[in-house]
Coordinates of C-alpha atoms and ligand atoms in Angstrom, one line a residue:
M291 CA 0.1 0.3 0.1
T292 CA 1.0 3.4 -0.8
I293 CA 1.4 5.8 2.2
R294 CA -1.4 7.8 0.1
E295 CA -3.7 5.1 0.7
E296 CA -1.9 3.9 4.5
I297 CA -3.0 7.4 5.1
E298 CA -6.2 7.5 2.9
R299 CA -8.3 4.4 4.9
R300 CA -7.2 6.2 8.2
R301 CA -10.0 7.2 10.8
T302 CA -8.9 8.8 13.9
F303 CA -11.4 10.4 16.8
A304 CA -12.8 10.6 20.5
I305 CA -15.2 8.9 21.7
I306 CA -16.9 10.9 24.4
S307 CA -19.2 10.5 26.9
H308 CA -21.1 11.7 30.4
P309 CA -19.9 8.7 33.0
D310 CA -22.2 6.3 32.1
A311 CA -23.2 6.7 29.3
G312 CA -22.0 3.8 27.8
K313 CA -19.3 5.1 26.5
T314 CA -16.9 1.7 27.6
T315 CA -20.0 -1.1 26.1
L316 CA -19.5 0.4 23.1
T317 CA -16.1 1.3 22.5
E318 CA -15.5 -2.9 23.1
K319 CA -18.1 -3.6 20.3
F320 CA -16.7 -1.9 18.0
L321 CA -14.0 -3.7 18.6
L322 CA -15.8 -7.6 18.5
Y323 CA -16.2 -5.8 15.1
G324 CA -13.4 -4.9 14.6
G325 CA -12.0 -8.4 15.4
A326 CA -9.2 -6.6 18.3
I327 CA -10.8 -7.8 20.5
N328 CA -12.9 -12.1 20.6
S329 CA -15.9 -11.3 23.4
A330 CA -17.7 -9.2 25.3
G331 CA -16.2 -7.6 28.4
S332 CA -12.9 -7.8 27.9
V333 CA -12.0 -4.6 27.6
K334 CA -10.9 -3.0 30.9
G335 CA -11.2 -0.3 32.7
K336 CA -14.3 1.4 33.1
A337 CA -15.1 1.2 36.4
T338 CA -12.6 4.1 37.1
A339 CA -14.1 6.3 36.0
K340 CA -17.2 6.3 39.1
H341 CA -14.3 5.4 41.5
A342 CA -15.0 7.7 44.5
V343 CA -11.9 10.6 45.2
S344 CA -9.9 7.1 48.0
D345 CA -10.3 4.5 45.1
W346 CA -8.9 6.8 42.6
M347 CA -5.7 8.0 43.7
E348 CA -4.8 3.8 44.1
I349 CA -5.1 4.0 40.2
E350 CA -3.9 6.9 40.0
K351 CA -1.0 5.9 41.9
Q352 CA -0.6 2.9 40.1
R353 CA -1.0 4.4 36.6
G354 CA -2.6 2.4 34.2
I355 CA -3.4 3.9 30.9
S356 CA -6.6 2.5 31.5
V357 CA -7.5 5.5 33.7
T358 CA -6.2 8.1 31.7
S359 CA -6.7 8.6 27.6
S360 CA -5.9 5.4 25.7
V361 CA -5.6 4.2 22.2
L362 CA -7.2 1.4 20.5
Q363 CA -7.2 0.6 17.0
F364 CA -8.6 -1.9 14.9
T365 CA -9.4 -2.4 10.6
Y366 CA -12.7 -2.8 10.0
G367 CA -14.0 -2.9 5.9
G368 CA -10.5 -1.6 5.1
C369 CA -10.6 0.9 7.5
C370 CA -7.5 1.3 9.6
V371 CA -9.4 2.7 13.2
N372 CA -8.3 3.9 16.1
I373 CA -10.2 5.5 19.3
L374 CA -9.1 7.5 21.2
D375 CA -10.7 6.1 23.9
T376 CA -11.5 9.3 27.0
P377 CA -12.0 8.5 30.4
G378 CA -15.1 9.9 31.2
H379 CA -14.3 11.2 34.9
Q380 CA -15.5 15.6 35.5
D381 CA -11.6 16.1 36.5
F382 CA -9.8 14.3 34.0
S383 CA -12.0 17.1 31.7
E384 CA -8.2 18.7 30.3
D385 CA -7.1 15.5 29.8
T386 CA -10.2 14.6 27.8
Y387 CA -9.7 18.0 26.0
R388 CA -6.1 17.1 24.7
T389 CA -6.5 14.3 22.9
L390 CA -9.8 16.1 20.8
M391 CA -7.1 17.6 19.4
A392 CA -5.6 14.9 18.3
A393 CA -9.0 13.3 16.7
D394 CA -10.0 14.4 13.3
S395 CA -13.6 13.1 14.6
A396 CA -16.4 12.9 18.0
V397 CA -18.0 10.5 19.0
M398 CA -20.5 11.5 20.5
V399 CA -22.5 9.1 23.3
I400 CA -25.9 10.1 24.5
D401 CA -28.3 7.8 27.5
G402 CA -31.1 8.6 26.1
S403 CA -32.8 8.4 29.1
K404 CA -30.1 11.2 30.5
G405 CA -30.3 13.5 27.0
V406 CA -27.7 16.3 27.4
E407 CA -25.8 16.3 30.1
A408 CA -22.6 18.5 32.4
Q409 CA -20.5 16.1 31.4
T410 CA -21.1 16.6 27.3
R411 CA -21.8 20.2 26.8
K412 CA -18.2 20.7 28.2
L413 CA -16.7 18.8 25.9
F414 CA -19.0 19.1 23.0
K415 CA -17.5 22.8 22.9
V416 CA -14.1 22.6 23.0
C417 CA -15.0 19.8 19.5
A418 CA -17.7 23.3 18.3
M419 CA -13.9 25.3 18.7
R420 CA -12.0 22.7 16.1
H421 CA -15.1 22.0 13.7
I422 CA -14.7 18.7 13.9
P423 CA -16.9 16.0 12.9
I424 CA -19.8 15.0 15.7
F425 CA -21.5 11.5 15.5
T426 CA -24.0 11.3 17.8
F427 CA -25.4 8.2 19.4
I428 CA -28.2 7.2 21.3
N429 CA -27.8 5.0 23.4
K430 CA -30.3 2.4 25.7
M431 CA -33.2 2.1 23.9
D432 CA -33.6 -0.8 25.1
R433 CA -34.4 1.1 28.2
D434 CA -37.5 3.4 28.3
A435 CA -35.2 6.8 26.9
K436 CA -37.1 10.7 26.4
D437 CA -39.6 11.5 23.9
T438 CA -37.1 11.5 20.5
F439 CA -38.3 15.2 19.3
D440 CA -37.5 16.5 23.6
L441 CA -33.6 14.4 22.8
L442 CA -32.5 16.1 19.4
D443 CA -33.8 19.9 19.9
D444 CA -31.8 19.3 24.0
I445 CA -28.9 18.9 21.4
E446 CA -29.7 21.6 19.3
Q447 CA -30.9 24.3 22.0
N448 CA -27.5 23.1 24.4
L449 CA -24.7 22.2 21.4
G450 CA -25.6 24.8 19.1
V451 CA -25.8 23.2 16.5
F452 CA -28.0 20.9 13.7
T453 CA -29.1 17.4 14.3
C454 CA -29.5 15.0 11.4
P455 CA -31.1 11.6 12.2
V456 CA -29.3 8.8 9.8
N457 CA -32.3 6.7 11.6
W458 CA -35.0 7.0 14.4
P459 CA -35.8 4.2 16.9
I460 CA -39.1 2.7 17.7
G461 CA -40.5 2.7 20.3
S462 CA -38.0 2.5 24.1
G463 CA -37.8 0.4 26.8
K464 CA -40.3 -2.7 26.6
D465 CA -41.5 -1.6 23.6
F466 CA -38.1 -1.7 21.8
K467 CA -38.9 -2.4 17.7
G468 CA -35.6 -1.3 16.5
I469 CA -35.3 1.2 13.9
Y470 CA -36.0 2.6 10.9
D471 CA -33.4 4.0 8.5
R472 CA -34.6 6.8 6.9
D473 CA -32.3 6.5 3.8
S474 CA -32.3 2.7 2.7
K475 CA -36.2 3.1 4.1
E476 CA -36.1 -0.2 6.3
V477 CA -37.4 -1.1 9.6
I478 CA -34.2 -2.9 10.7
Q479 CA -36.1 -4.5 13.6
Y480 CA -35.0 -5.3 16.9
F481 CA -34.6 -8.7 19.0
D482 CA -33.2 -8.9 22.4
T483 CA -31.4 -11.6 21.4
Q484 CA -27.4 -9.9 20.5
K485 CA -26.4 -9.4 23.2
G486 CA -22.4 -10.2 23.4
T487 CA -22.3 -11.3 19.5
K488 CA -21.3 -9.8 16.5
E489 CA -22.9 -11.5 13.8
G490 CA -26.6 -10.6 15.8
T491 CA -29.3 -11.6 13.4
E492 CA -30.4 -8.7 11.3
T493 CA -33.7 -8.2 10.1
R494 CA -34.1 -5.3 7.4
V495 CA -38.5 -5.4 6.2
P496 CA -38.9 -2.1 4.0
I497 CA -41.7 0.6 5.6
A498 CA -43.9 -0.5 2.2
D499 CA -44.4 -3.9 3.1
T500 CA -47.2 -2.3 5.3
E501 CA -49.2 -5.8 6.0
K502 CA -45.2 -7.1 7.4
I503 CA -44.6 -4.4 9.6
I504 CA -47.9 -3.8 11.6
G505 CA -47.3 -8.1 12.0
E506 CA -43.8 -7.7 13.3
I507 CA -44.3 -4.6 15.6
G508 CA -48.8 -3.5 15.7
Q509 CA -50.7 -1.4 14.2
D510 CA -49.8 1.6 17.5
A511 CA -46.4 1.1 16.7
Y512 CA -46.5 1.2 13.0
D513 CA -49.2 4.3 13.0
K514 CA -46.9 5.9 15.6
L515 CA -43.9 5.5 13.5
M516 CA -45.6 7.3 10.9
G517 CA -47.2 9.9 11.9
E518 CA -42.7 10.5 12.6
I519 CA -41.5 10.4 9.7
E520 CA -44.0 12.8 8.1
L521 CA -43.1 15.0 11.3
L522 CA -39.5 14.3 10.4
D523 CA -38.9 14.7 6.7
G524 CA -41.3 18.2 7.1
A525 CA -39.3 19.2 10.0
S526 CA -35.8 18.1 10.1
E527 CA -32.5 19.3 8.5
A528 CA -31.4 18.0 4.6
F529 CA -29.2 15.7 5.3
D530 CA -25.8 17.6 4.1
L531 CA -22.7 15.9 4.2
G532 CA -19.9 19.1 4.0
K533 CA -22.3 20.3 7.7
V534 CA -21.6 17.5 8.8
Q535 CA -17.1 17.2 8.1
K536 CA -17.7 20.7 9.2
G537 CA -19.2 20.0 12.6
E538 CA -22.4 21.6 11.9
L539 CA -24.3 19.9 11.6
T540 CA -24.7 15.6 13.6
P541 CA -25.9 12.7 12.0
V542 CA -28.1 11.2 15.0
F543 CA -27.7 7.1 15.9
F544 CA -29.7 5.2 17.9
G545 CA -29.3 1.7 19.7
S546 CA -28.5 0.0 22.2
A547 CA -24.9 -1.0 22.6
L548 CA -25.6 -3.3 25.6
Q549 CA -27.5 -5.7 23.9
N550 CA -26.4 -4.7 20.0
F551 CA -27.9 -3.3 18.7
G552 CA -27.7 -0.2 16.0
V553 CA -24.1 -0.8 16.5
E554 CA -22.6 -2.0 13.3
I555 CA -25.2 0.0 11.3
F556 CA -23.5 3.0 12.9
L557 CA -20.2 1.5 12.4
Q558 CA -20.7 1.7 9.2
A559 CA -21.5 5.4 8.4
F560 CA -19.5 6.6 10.3
L561 CA -16.9 5.6 8.9
R562 CA -18.5 6.2 5.1
M563 CA -19.1 10.0 6.8
A564 CA -15.5 11.0 9.0
L565 CA -13.1 12.1 7.6
P566 CA -9.3 10.6 7.0
P567 CA -6.7 13.1 8.7
T568 CA -6.5 17.0 6.9
A569 CA -4.6 19.7 6.8
R570 CA -3.3 20.4 10.5
R571 CA -2.2 24.3 11.1
S572 CA 1.5 25.6 11.0
D573 CA 3.3 28.9 11.8
Q574 CA 4.5 28.2 8.1
G575 CA 0.6 27.6 6.6
L576 CA -1.7 24.4 6.5
I577 CA 0.6 21.0 6.6
D578 CA -0.8 18.3 4.1
P579 CA -1.2 15.0 6.1
V580 CA -0.1 12.8 1.9
E581 CA 1.8 16.1 0.6
H582 CA 4.7 16.0 3.6
D583 CA 7.0 14.5 5.8
F584 CA 6.6 13.1 9.1
S585 CA 5.5 15.2 11.4
A586 CA 3.6 15.4 14.4
F587 CA 2.4 17.5 17.6
V588 CA 2.7 16.4 21.8
F589 CA -0.7 15.9 22.3
K590 CA -0.1 14.5 26.1
I591 CA 2.8 13.9 28.9
Q592 CA 2.0 11.0 31.5
A593 CA 4.4 10.3 33.9
N594 CA 5.6 6.9 36.1
M595 CA 3.6 4.2 33.7
N596 CA 6.0 2.2 34.8
K597 CA 6.8 2.5 38.2
A598 CA 10.5 1.0 38.0
H599 CA 11.5 2.9 35.4
R600 CA 10.2 6.4 35.9
D601 CA 9.8 6.3 33.2
R602 CA 7.4 9.6 31.2
V603 CA 5.8 8.2 27.6
A604 CA 5.2 11.4 24.8
F605 CA 1.7 11.3 23.0
M606 CA 1.9 11.7 19.8
R607 CA -0.1 12.2 16.5
I608 CA 1.2 11.6 14.0
C609 CA -0.7 14.7 11.6
S610 CA 1.5 14.6 8.7
G611 CA 3.6 11.3 6.8
K612 CA 4.8 7.8 7.2
Y613 CA 6.6 7.6 10.7
E614 CA 9.7 5.3 10.1
A615 CA 11.2 2.7 12.9
G616 CA 15.3 4.4 13.6
M617 CA 14.0 8.5 12.0
E618 CA 15.6 11.2 13.0
V619 CA 13.5 14.3 14.2
R620 CA 13.8 17.3 14.7
H621 CA 12.0 18.5 17.9
V622 CA 11.1 22.1 17.2
Q623 CA 10.9 23.9 20.5
S624 CA 14.2 22.3 21.7
G625 CA 15.5 22.2 18.4
R626 CA 16.9 18.9 19.4
V627 CA 17.0 16.5 16.2
Q628 CA 17.2 12.8 17.9
R629 CA 15.6 9.8 17.2
L630 CA 13.1 8.4 18.3
S631 CA 13.3 6.3 21.3
Q632 CA 11.0 2.7 21.0
P633 CA 7.7 4.5 20.0
Q634 CA 5.3 2.5 21.0
Q635 CA 1.3 1.6 20.2
L636 CA -1.3 1.0 23.1
M637 CA -4.0 -1.4 23.0
A638 CA -5.2 -1.2 26.1
D639 CA -3.1 -2.4 28.7
D640 CA -1.0 -3.1 26.0
R641 CA 2.5 -2.0 24.2
K642 CA 3.7 -3.1 21.5
I643 CA 6.6 -1.6 19.6
L644 CA 5.8 -0.3 15.8
T645 CA 7.9 -0.4 13.1
E646 CA 5.7 2.2 11.6
A647 CA 2.9 4.2 11.8
Y648 CA 1.3 7.2 9.5
A649 CA -0.9 10.0 10.3
G650 CA -3.8 9.9 11.5
D651 CA -2.2 7.3 14.0
I652 CA -1.5 7.8 18.1
I653 CA 1.9 6.5 18.8
G654 CA 3.9 7.1 22.8
V655 CA 7.6 7.5 23.0
F656 CA 9.4 7.8 26.2
D657 CA 10.4 10.9 26.4
P658 CA 13.2 12.3 28.7
G659 CA 11.6 15.0 30.6
I660 CA 12.4 17.0 27.4
Y661 CA 9.0 17.3 25.6
S662 CA 5.9 19.6 26.6
I663 CA 2.2 19.2 25.9
G664 CA 2.0 21.5 21.9
D665 CA 5.3 20.4 20.4
T666 CA 6.0 19.7 17.2
L667 CA 8.3 17.5 15.8
C668 CA 9.2 17.1 12.0
M669 CA 11.8 16.7 9.6
P670 CA 15.1 17.1 10.7
K671 CA 15.5 19.5 7.6
E672 CA 12.1 21.6 8.4
N673 CA 11.4 24.0 10.9
F674 CA 7.8 24.1 11.8
R675 CA 6.2 24.2 15.0
Y676 CA 1.5 23.4 15.1
E677 CA -0.7 25.9 16.7
G678 CA -1.1 25.1 19.9
I679 CA -3.2 23.2 22.6
P680 CA -5.0 25.8 24.5
T681 CA -4.5 26.0 28.6
F682 CA -8.1 25.7 29.8
A683 CA -7.9 29.1 32.2
P684 CA -8.1 27.6 35.9
E685 CA -10.4 28.7 38.9
H686 CA -8.9 27.0 41.8
F687 CA -5.7 28.8 43.0
A688 CA -3.4 27.6 46.5
R689 CA 0.1 28.2 47.1
V690 CA 2.0 25.5 47.2
K691 CA 4.4 25.0 50.6
Q692 CA 7.3 22.5 50.6
V693 CA 7.4 20.6 54.5
D694 CA 10.7 20.4 54.2
T695 CA 13.0 23.0 52.5
M696 CA 16.0 20.9 52.2
K697 CA 15.0 19.0 49.6
R698 CA 13.9 21.9 47.5
D699 CA 15.9 20.0 44.7
Q700 CA 13.5 17.0 44.6
F701 CA 10.3 19.6 44.7
V702 CA 10.8 22.5 42.4
K703 CA 11.2 19.4 39.4
G704 CA 8.6 17.7 40.5
I705 CA 6.3 20.5 40.4
R706 CA 7.9 21.3 36.7
Q707 CA 6.9 18.3 35.7
I708 CA 3.9 17.6 36.6
A709 CA 3.3 21.2 34.9
Q710 CA 5.4 20.0 32.0
E711 CA 2.2 16.8 31.6
G712 CA -0.5 19.5 31.8
A713 CA -1.9 18.5 35.3
I714 CA -1.6 21.4 36.9
Q715 CA -0.5 24.9 35.7
V716 CA 2.1 26.9 37.8
F717 CA 2.7 30.8 38.7
Q718 CA 4.8 32.4 40.2
E719 CA 5.2 35.9 42.5
Y720 CA 6.6 38.7 38.7
N721 CA 9.7 39.5 40.1
T722 CA 10.6 36.8 42.2
G723 CA 11.7 33.0 40.5
M724 CA 10.6 30.0 42.7
E725 CA 10.2 31.0 45.4
E726 CA 6.2 31.2 45.6
I727 CA 4.8 29.4 44.0
I728 CA 1.5 29.0 43.4
A729 CA -1.0 25.8 41.3
G730 CA -3.3 26.6 40.0
V731 CA -5.6 23.5 38.6
V732 CA -9.2 24.0 36.3
G733 CA -10.6 20.3 39.3
V734 CA -9.9 20.9 42.9
L735 CA -9.0 16.6 42.4
Q736 CA -6.0 18.1 40.7
F737 CA -4.8 19.4 44.0
D738 CA -4.7 16.5 46.0
V739 CA -3.2 14.3 42.2
L740 CA 0.1 16.8 42.9
Q741 CA 0.3 16.9 46.8
F742 CA 0.0 12.3 46.0
R743 CA 2.5 12.5 43.2
L744 CA 5.2 14.8 44.8
K745 CA 4.8 12.1 48.1
S746 CA 4.7 9.0 46.2
E747 CA 7.2 10.2 43.1
Y748 CA 9.2 12.6 44.8
N749 CA 9.1 12.1 48.4
V750 CA 8.6 15.7 48.2
E751 CA 5.4 16.3 51.2
I752 CA 3.9 19.5 50.8
K753 CA 1.5 22.3 52.0
L754 CA -1.8 24.1 49.8
E755 CA -2.8 26.8 51.3
M756 CA -5.9 27.6 49.2
L757 CA -6.0 31.8 47.4
P758 CA -8.5 32.1 46.6
Y759 CA -8.7 34.0 43.3
E760 CA -11.4 32.4 40.6
H761 CA -10.9 34.3 38.1
I762 CA -7.8 34.8 35.1
R763 CA -6.6 37.1 32.6
W764 CA -3.3 36.8 30.1
I765 CA -1.4 39.8 29.4
A766 CA -2.4 39.8 25.7
N767 CA 0.1 42.9 24.8
P768 CA 3.3 42.9 27.2
E769 CA 5.5 44.9 25.4
E770 CA 3.1 47.2 25.0
V771 CA 2.6 48.7 28.1
D772 CA 3.8 48.6 31.7
V773 CA 3.4 45.8 33.4
E774 CA 4.8 46.0 36.3
H775 CA 2.6 49.4 37.3
I776 CA -0.7 48.7 36.4
V777 CA -2.8 50.3 38.2
G778 CA -5.0 47.4 39.6
T779 CA -7.5 46.7 41.3
T780 CA -7.4 45.6 44.7
D781 CA -8.4 41.3 45.2
M782 CA -5.4 41.8 42.0
K783 CA -2.6 39.6 42.2
L784 CA 0.4 40.1 39.5
V785 CA 1.9 36.8 38.8
K786 CA 4.0 35.0 35.7
D787 CA 3.6 31.2 33.9
M788 CA 6.0 28.6 33.3
K789 CA 7.0 31.1 29.9
D790 CA 7.1 34.2 31.8
R791 CA 3.7 35.9 30.5
P792 CA 2.9 38.5 32.6
L793 CA -1.4 37.4 33.9
L794 CA -3.8 38.6 36.9
L795 CA -5.3 37.1 39.1
F796 CA -8.8 38.2 40.4
I797 CA -10.8 37.4 43.1
N798 CA -14.6 39.3 41.9
P799 CA -15.0 38.3 38.8
W800 CA -16.4 42.4 37.7
S801 CA -12.5 43.4 38.3
P802 CA -10.8 42.0 35.2
Q803 CA -13.3 45.4 33.4
M804 CA -12.4 47.6 36.1
V805 CA -8.7 46.7 35.6
L806 CA -8.9 47.6 31.8
D807 CA -10.9 50.8 32.0
R808 CA -8.1 51.8 34.7
N809 CA -5.3 51.3 32.0
K810 CA -6.5 52.8 28.5
G811 CA -3.9 50.4 25.5
L812 CA -3.6 47.7 28.2
E813 CA -5.9 44.1 27.0
L814 CA -6.3 41.2 28.5
T815 CA -7.3 37.3 27.2
E816 CA -8.3 34.4 28.9
F817 CA -6.4 32.0 27.1
S818 CA -2.5 32.1 26.7
K819 CA -1.5 34.4 24.2
N820 CA 0.5 30.8 22.5
N821 CA -1.5 28.6 23.3
T822 CA -4.8 30.6 22.0
F823 CA -6.8 28.4 18.9
E824 CA -7.8 31.9 16.8
N825 CA -10.9 31.1 16.8
I826 CA -11.7 30.9 20.9
Ligands
G4P1773 P1 -19.9 5.0 30.0 O1 -18.2 4.2 29.7 O2 -19.3 5.7 29.3 O3 -19.4 5.5 31.6 O4 -20.2 4.1 30.5 P2 -20.1 2.6 30.8 O5 -20.0 1.6 29.0 O6 -19.3 1.1 31.2 O7 -21.6 2.0 30.9 C1 -22.3 2.0 32.4 C2 -23.3 1.7 32.2 O8 -24.6 1.0 31.5 C3 -23.2 -0.7 32.5 O9 -23.9 -1.3 33.1 C4 -24.0 -0.4 30.9 O10 -24.2 -1.7 31.1 C5 -24.5 0.6 30.9 N1 -24.9 0.8 29.4 C6 -23.8 0.4 28.8 N2 -25.0 0.7 27.5 C7 -25.7 0.0 28.1 C8 -27.5 0.1 26.6 O11 -27.5 -0.1 25.3 N3 -28.7 -0.4 27.3 C9 -28.4 -0.7 29.1 N4 -29.8 -1.2 28.8 N5 -27.0 -0.5 29.3 C10 -26.3 -0.2 29.0 P3 -23.2 -1.0 35.1 O12 -24.2 -1.8 35.5 O13 -23.1 0.6 35.5 O14 -21.7 -1.7 33.9 P4 -22.4 -3.9 34.7 O15 -22.4 -4.4 36.1 O16 -23.5 -3.8 33.4 O17 -20.9 -3.9 34.2

């Protein structure tokens, strides 16, 4: 196969949902169809989303890859599919956001009885920011679900995207009879015998065969279905692949992952509609996945995956070309040319050493401590950067103090490394060195993780002193203003981030505006400038 053919058959997507909507179950069924596993129940890690903090810490200590996002690859219908699994736990959300940056499309799993939930709303915002196609699977139709029109309305209202049902459920719960496929105009009947198999009997009856349909699903269900189809054909957005691929319209599918119903139909349609890797923006224009030689960016760093070796793995998304074993690449941010050491592919809990990989694939590389999230790798002869991964504004801040001042070096090293991984953000007083360290996090659980990891991985004990700040603004034009003489508010604190960029912390939500009013020419932004996507 040529490099072009290899790349064009790749489909890389992230699977997102609110915890418990059925993401793990659906992933497992995909793998079953792809022949990557032989029986249901072999994908590990779904329990992690449900663990209480204390349990979770224990898991975090062991650092199984099931805790954070893992990558699964399988082949189906000639396509090479990469699924980026995302942890459902709320406090892992930043990690999930980054994973979405590495995906070309997203599959959103929604529980039919619950509709759009908080976590989905948040994740969706990131997909929308990237304009990636989103495919919706409304799951658990074997349980009583909300009214179908209400579910679609919920998605449109909450997520601001148009919906186009590709198929339509006939009842739900005990009365679930199957789905109506709008394209082929057939009813695909549901029998609850398909659980755990990939064969599953699938019976299709044309809707035009009225007598047979009524015989199978009953007069009431038939009448309701016909009414709904009429309404749907008149009211719903027409299917438009162009809009789907721009993320403006989400195709919606219904089924039951647990009962293995509607899953293969969804997978087939998804592979037909989703795009292979497309060009990505860099500081030197668009980088075409096929025309360009190897390039990649780091979207995630995970330390201590193997406790015995204290290793750090940098996960990279290949954006163009082909990776070959032993290849030399340029790490743009450090300017170094190096060999990628033992790239791996991670399949659930297994790792395998890779000899080749293509644009669209994810590889894990041992990191001697040089990579940061968002870094670019390219061929030695080239020197461009992919646009950064946005850092989400922390909402909680704490002063971090070490208990034993003798361990200063380990403390600084630990804090730096954990910050490089993107688990926390670190700020310092604007004019001093590392004397005072302020950690900022999106979810408070990350503070516990920081404390725990510094103790277990770096043998450093810390005390956290919570600070009242809740709002953060980077100074967007530090070269144009006198940063040290900004006229502030009483609740303001001037600090700098790890890259020495100045920023302001505030207690009150109205203070940033007051500071803007008091300082002509000052520009503030909620995201650090170098990390910003144009359209945030
Ligand atoms: P998540 O990864 O999104 O968190 O969800 P997961 O797949 O773990 O599913 C959450 C629960 O919902 C599981 O039940 C799972 O069996 C169930 N489930 C998933 N899909 C369906 C479906 O289509 N229909 C029905 N009725 N249930 C579904 P659990 O009791 O928490 O786990 P288990 O004891 O069944 O393993």
